[in-house]
CSV table of C-alpha atoms and ligand atoms in Angstrom, one decimal:
chain,number,residue,atom,x,y,z
A,45,UNK,CA,-30.8,-49.7,-32.9
A,46,UNK,CA,-28.4,-52.2,-34.6
A,47,UNK,CA,-29.7,-53.8,-37.8
A,48,UNK,CA,-28.1,-56.4,-40.1
A,49,UNK,CA,-26.8,-53.5,-42.3
A,50,UNK,CA,-24.7,-52.3,-39.4
A,51,UNK,CA,-22.9,-55.7,-39.0
A,52,UNK,CA,-19.8,-55.9,-41.1
A,53,UNK,CA,-19.0,-59.0,-43.1
A,54,UNK,CA,-16.0,-61.2,-44.0
A,55,UNK,CA,-13.5,-59.3,-46.0
A,56,UNK,CA,-13.6,-56.2,-43.8
A,57,UNK,CA,-10.4,-55.9,-42.0
A,58,UNK,CA,-11.7,-54.9,-38.7
A,59,UNK,CA,-12.9,-58.6,-38.3
A,60,UNK,CA,-9.2,-59.6,-38.5
A,61,UNK,CA,-7.8,-56.9,-36.3
A,62,UNK,CA,-6.7,-57.1,-32.6
A,63,UNK,CA,-9.3,-55.1,-30.7
A,64,UNK,CA,-8.1,-52.6,-28.1
A,65,UNK,CA,-8.7,-53.0,-24.4
A,66,UNK,CA,-11.6,-50.8,-23.2
A,67,UNK,CA,-10.9,-48.1,-20.5
A,68,UNK,CA,-12.9,-47.5,-17.3
A,69,UNK,CA,-15.1,-45.8,-16.4
A,70,UNK,CA,-16.9,-46.5,-19.7
A,71,UNK,CA,-17.3,-43.5,-22.0
A,72,UNK,CA,-20.8,-42.5,-23.0
A,73,UNK,CA,-20.1,-44.0,-26.5
A,74,UNK,CA,-18.9,-47.3,-25.0
A,75,UNK,CA,-21.9,-47.4,-22.7
A,76,UNK,CA,-24.3,-46.9,-25.6
A,77,UNK,CA,-22.4,-49.4,-27.7
A,78,UNK,CA,-22.8,-52.0,-24.9
A,79,UNK,CA,-26.5,-51.4,-24.5
A,80,UNK,CA,-27.1,-51.5,-28.3
A,81,UNK,CA,-25.3,-54.7,-28.8
A,82,UNK,CA,-27.3,-56.3,-25.9
A,83,UNK,CA,-30.5,-54.8,-27.4
A,84,UNK,CA,-29.7,-56.4,-30.8
A,85,UNK,CA,-29.5,-59.8,-29.2
A,86,UNK,CA,-32.8,-59.3,-27.3
A,87,UNK,CA,-34.5,-58.1,-30.4
A,88,UNK,CA,-33.0,-60.8,-32.5
A,89,UNK,CA,-34.6,-63.4,-30.2
A,90,UNK,CA,-38.1,-62.0,-30.5
A,91,UNK,CA,-39.6,-63.5,-33.6
A,92,UNK,CA,-41.9,-60.4,-34.2
A,93,UNK,CA,-38.9,-58.2,-34.2
A,94,UNK,CA,-36.9,-60.5,-36.4
A,95,UNK,CA,-39.8,-60.4,-38.9
A,96,UNK,CA,-40.3,-56.6,-38.6
A,97,UNK,CA,-36.6,-55.7,-38.9
A,98,UNK,CA,-35.2,-58.7,-40.8
A,99,UNK,CA,-32.8,-59.7,-38.2
A,100,UNK,CA,-30.7,-62.8,-37.9
A,101,UNK,CA,-31.2,-64.5,-34.4
A,102,UNK,CA,-28.0,-64.4,-32.3
A,103,UNK,CA,-26.7,-65.4,-29.0
A,104,UNK,CA,-23.6,-63.2,-29.1
A,105,UNK,CA,-22.3,-60.0,-30.8
A,106,UNK,CA,-18.8,-58.5,-30.5
A,107,UNK,CA,-17.9,-54.9,-31.0
A,108,UNK,CA,-15.6,-55.7,-34.0
A,109,UNK,CA,-18.8,-57.0,-35.8
A,110,UNK,CA,-20.2,-53.5,-35.7
A,111,UNK,CA,-16.9,-52.1,-36.9
A,112,UNK,CA,-15.7,-50.9,-33.4
A,113,UNK,CA,-12.2,-52.4,-32.6
A,114,UNK,CA,-12.7,-52.7,-28.9
A,115,UNK,CA,-12.7,-55.7,-26.5
A,116,UNK,CA,-16.4,-55.8,-25.7
A,117,UNK,CA,-19.0,-58.4,-26.5
A,118,UNK,CA,-22.6,-59.0,-25.6
A,119,UNK,CA,-23.7,-62.6,-24.7
A,120,UNK,CA,-27.4,-63.7,-24.3
A,121,UNK,CA,-27.8,-67.4,-24.0
A,122,UNK,CA,-31.5,-68.1,-23.5
A,123,UNK,CA,-32.8,-70.8,-21.3
A,124,UNK,CA,-34.6,-73.8,-22.9
A,125,UNK,CA,-37.7,-72.8,-21.0
A,126,UNK,CA,-38.6,-69.3,-22.3
A,127,UNK,CA,-39.9,-68.1,-19.0
A,128,UNK,CA,-36.8,-68.9,-17.1
A,129,UNK,CA,-33.8,-66.6,-16.6
A,130,UNK,CA,-31.1,-66.7,-19.4
A,131,UNK,CA,-28.4,-69.2,-18.8
A,132,UNK,CA,-25.9,-66.3,-19.3
A,133,UNK,CA,-26.5,-62.7,-20.0
A,134,UNK,CA,-23.8,-60.0,-19.8
A,135,UNK,CA,-21.6,-57.6,-21.7
A,136,UNK,CA,-18.1,-59.0,-21.3
A,137,UNK,CA,-15.4,-56.4,-21.4
A,138,UNK,CA,-11.7,-57.1,-21.7
A,139,UNK,CA,-12.3,-60.8,-21.3
A,140,UNK,CA,-9.6,-63.3,-20.6
A,141,UNK,CA,-9.8,-67.0,-20.5
A,142,UNK,CA,-7.7,-67.7,-17.4
A,143,UNK,CA,-7.9,-71.4,-17.5
A,144,UNK,CA,-9.6,-74.2,-19.6
A,145,UNK,CA,-10.2,-77.8,-19.8
A,146,UNK,CA,-7.8,-80.0,-21.8
A,147,UNK,CA,-10.9,-81.6,-23.0
A,148,UNK,CA,-12.1,-80.2,-26.3
A,149,UNK,CA,-15.8,-79.3,-27.1
A,150,UNK,CA,-17.7,-78.5,-30.2
A,151,UNK,CA,-21.2,-77.9,-31.3
A,152,UNK,CA,-22.7,-81.0,-33.1
A,153,UNK,CA,-24.2,-78.7,-35.8
A,154,UNK,CA,-21.2,-76.7,-36.2
A,155,UNK,CA,-21.2,-72.8,-36.0
A,156,UNK,CA,-22.2,-69.8,-38.1
A,157,UNK,CA,-21.5,-66.1,-37.6
A,158,UNK,CA,-23.5,-63.0,-38.2
A,159,UNK,CA,-20.4,-61.7,-40.1
A,160,UNK,CA,-20.2,-64.8,-42.4
A,161,UNK,CA,-22.8,-65.1,-45.1
A,162,UNK,CA,-22.1,-68.6,-46.1
A,163,UNK,CA,-22.5,-72.0,-44.5
A,164,UNK,CA,-19.2,-73.7,-43.5
A,165,UNK,CA,-19.6,-77.1,-42.0
A,166,UNK,CA,-17.4,-79.0,-39.6
A,167,UNK,CA,-16.6,-79.2,-35.9
A,168,UNK,CA,-15.2,-75.9,-34.5
A,169,UNK,CA,-13.0,-77.3,-31.9
A,170,UNK,CA,-12.9,-75.4,-28.7
A,171,UNK,CA,-12.5,-76.0,-25.0
A,172,UNK,CA,-15.4,-77.7,-23.3
A,173,UNK,CA,-14.9,-75.7,-20.0
A,174,UNK,CA,-13.4,-72.3,-19.4
A,175,UNK,CA,-12.9,-70.0,-16.5
A,176,UNK,CA,-13.3,-66.5,-17.7
A,177,UNK,CA,-12.3,-63.2,-16.2
A,178,UNK,CA,-14.0,-60.0,-17.5
A,179,UNK,CA,-15.4,-56.7,-16.5
A,180,UNK,CA,-19.1,-55.8,-16.7
A,181,UNK,CA,-20.5,-52.4,-17.8
A,182,UNK,CA,-20.3,-51.1,-14.2
A,183,UNK,CA,-16.5,-51.9,-14.2
A,184,UNK,CA,-16.9,-54.9,-11.7
A,185,UNK,CA,-14.4,-57.8,-12.2
A,186,UNK,CA,-16.1,-61.1,-12.6
A,187,UNK,CA,-14.7,-64.5,-12.7
A,188,UNK,CA,-17.0,-67.2,-13.8
A,189,UNK,CA,-16.8,-71.0,-14.8
A,190,UNK,CA,-18.7,-72.0,-18.0
A,191,UNK,CA,-19.1,-75.3,-19.6
A,192,UNK,CA,-20.7,-76.6,-22.8
A,193,UNK,CA,-22.8,-74.3,-24.9
A,194,UNK,CA,-22.3,-71.0,-22.9
A,195,UNK,CA,-18.6,-71.7,-22.9
A,196,UNK,CA,-18.5,-72.2,-26.8
A,197,UNK,CA,-20.5,-69.0,-27.2
A,198,UNK,CA,-18.1,-67.0,-25.1
A,199,UNK,CA,-15.1,-68.5,-26.9
A,200,UNK,CA,-16.6,-67.5,-30.3
A,201,UNK,CA,-17.1,-63.9,-29.1
A,202,UNK,CA,-13.6,-63.6,-27.5
A,203,UNK,CA,-12.2,-64.8,-30.8
A,204,UNK,CA,-13.7,-61.9,-32.5
A,205,UNK,CA,-11.7,-59.6,-30.3
A,206,UNK,CA,-8.6,-61.2,-31.6
A,207,UNK,CA,-9.5,-61.3,-35.2
A,208,UNK,CA,-10.2,-65.1,-35.2
A,209,UNK,CA,-13.3,-66.4,-37.1
A,210,UNK,CA,-14.9,-69.8,-36.3
A,211,UNK,CA,-13.8,-71.6,-39.5
A,212,UNK,CA,-10.1,-71.1,-38.4
A,213,UNK,CA,-10.7,-73.9,-35.9
A,214,UNK,CA,-12.1,-76.4,-38.5
A,215,UNK,CA,-9.8,-79.2,-39.5
A,216,UNK,CA,-9.4,-78.4,-43.3
A,217,UNK,CA,-8.5,-81.9,-44.3
A,218,UNK,CA,-11.3,-83.6,-42.3
A,219,UNK,CA,-13.9,-81.1,-41.1
A,220,UNK,CA,-15.5,-83.7,-38.8
A,221,UNK,CA,-12.4,-85.2,-37.3
A,222,UNK,CA,-12.9,-85.9,-33.8
A,223,UNK,CA,-10.7,-87.0,-30.9
A,224,UNK,CA,-12.1,-89.7,-28.7
A,225,UNK,CA,-12.5,-87.1,-25.8
A,226,UNK,CA,-14.3,-84.6,-27.9
A,227,UNK,CA,-17.5,-83.4,-26.2
A,228,UNK,CA,-20.2,-82.9,-28.8
A,229,UNK,CA,-22.7,-80.3,-27.5
A,230,UNK,CA,-26.2,-80.2,-29.0
B,337,LIG,C1,-32.0,-68.3,-29.9
B,337,LIG,C2,-31.5,-67.5,-30.9
B,337,LIG,C3,-31.5,-69.5,-29.8
B,337,LIG,C4,-30.3,-67.8,-31.6
B,337,LIG,C5,-30.3,-69.9,-30.4
B,337,LIG,C6,-29.9,-69.0,-31.3
B,337,LIG,C7,-21.4,-63.6,-32.8
B,337,LIG,C8,-28.7,-69.5,-32.2
B,337,LIG,C9,-26.9,-68.7,-33.7
B,337,LIG,C10,-24.8,-66.6,-33.5
B,337,LIG,C11,-21.8,-70.3,-32.5
B,337,LIG,C12,-21.6,-70.0,-31.0
B,337,LIG,C13,-25.6,-67.7,-36.9
B,337,LIG,C14,-26.7,-68.4,-36.2
B,337,LIG,C15,-22.3,-69.0,-33.1
B,337,LIG,C16,-21.9,-68.5,-30.8
B,337,LIG,C17,-24.6,-67.4,-35.9
B,337,LIG,C18,-26.7,-67.7,-34.8
B,337,LIG,C19,-22.7,-68.2,-32.0
B,337,LIG,C20,-22.6,-66.6,-32.3
B,337,LIG,C21,-23.4,-64.6,-33.6
B,337,LIG,C22,-23.5,-66.1,-33.5
B,337,LIG,N1,-25.2,-67.2,-34.7
B,337,LIG,N2,-28.1,-68.6,-33.2
B,337,LIG,N3,-22.0,-64.1,-33.8
B,337,LIG,O1,-20.2,-63.4,-32.9
B,337,LIG,O2,-28.1,-70.6,-31.9
B,337,LIG,O3,-26.1,-69.5,-33.4
B,337,LIG,O4,-25.6,-66.5,-32.5
B,337,LIG,O5,-21.5,-64.2,-35.0
B,338,LIG,NI1,-19.5,-64.3,-34.8
């Protein structure tokens, strides 16, 4: 199982590299990686296991964060009500944002990253809505529309596949600069 010690941190060049597209059918190693990344998210959202293994709770994990430079990320956005189905749960492979809103969006509280061990405040300006094309583990092509929080999470993960970190999107001169049309997402 993936633990915090398996997650590489800022300064490791894999985090700044362009990840390679994944080939289908998935190799045994890629299948295992995909399952392990999703398992990390599930475990990290279980308070018992967080305590037991010292995990940091996450809603996404990209392969480059475990030092594998491939275009694959697990996303697990839980619903508000614990008993309901997750808002979005899938391993996204070779994902591409095929269109997006002009309207920007950002999390009110800013973002963090499991590969960044410091707090960096400011609005991480992204697209409020995206249309995403990706392949799931079975090799099926998916095309989905996402808005607000799940859209932000997927953009954060897709950035990892291209060597981009969240703070690259923060306005250096004024971290909380906001255009009138910015959608603030709580
Ligand atoms: C349950 C569990 C409910 C966790 C909410 C959370 C991937 C939660 C985080 C990540 C911003 C958009 C530190 C805190 C960061 C995507 C960073 C934790 C999100 C991805 C993991 C990031 N967190 N937890 N990561 O590339 O909100 O936001 O989940 O670096
Ligand atoms: Ni991250």
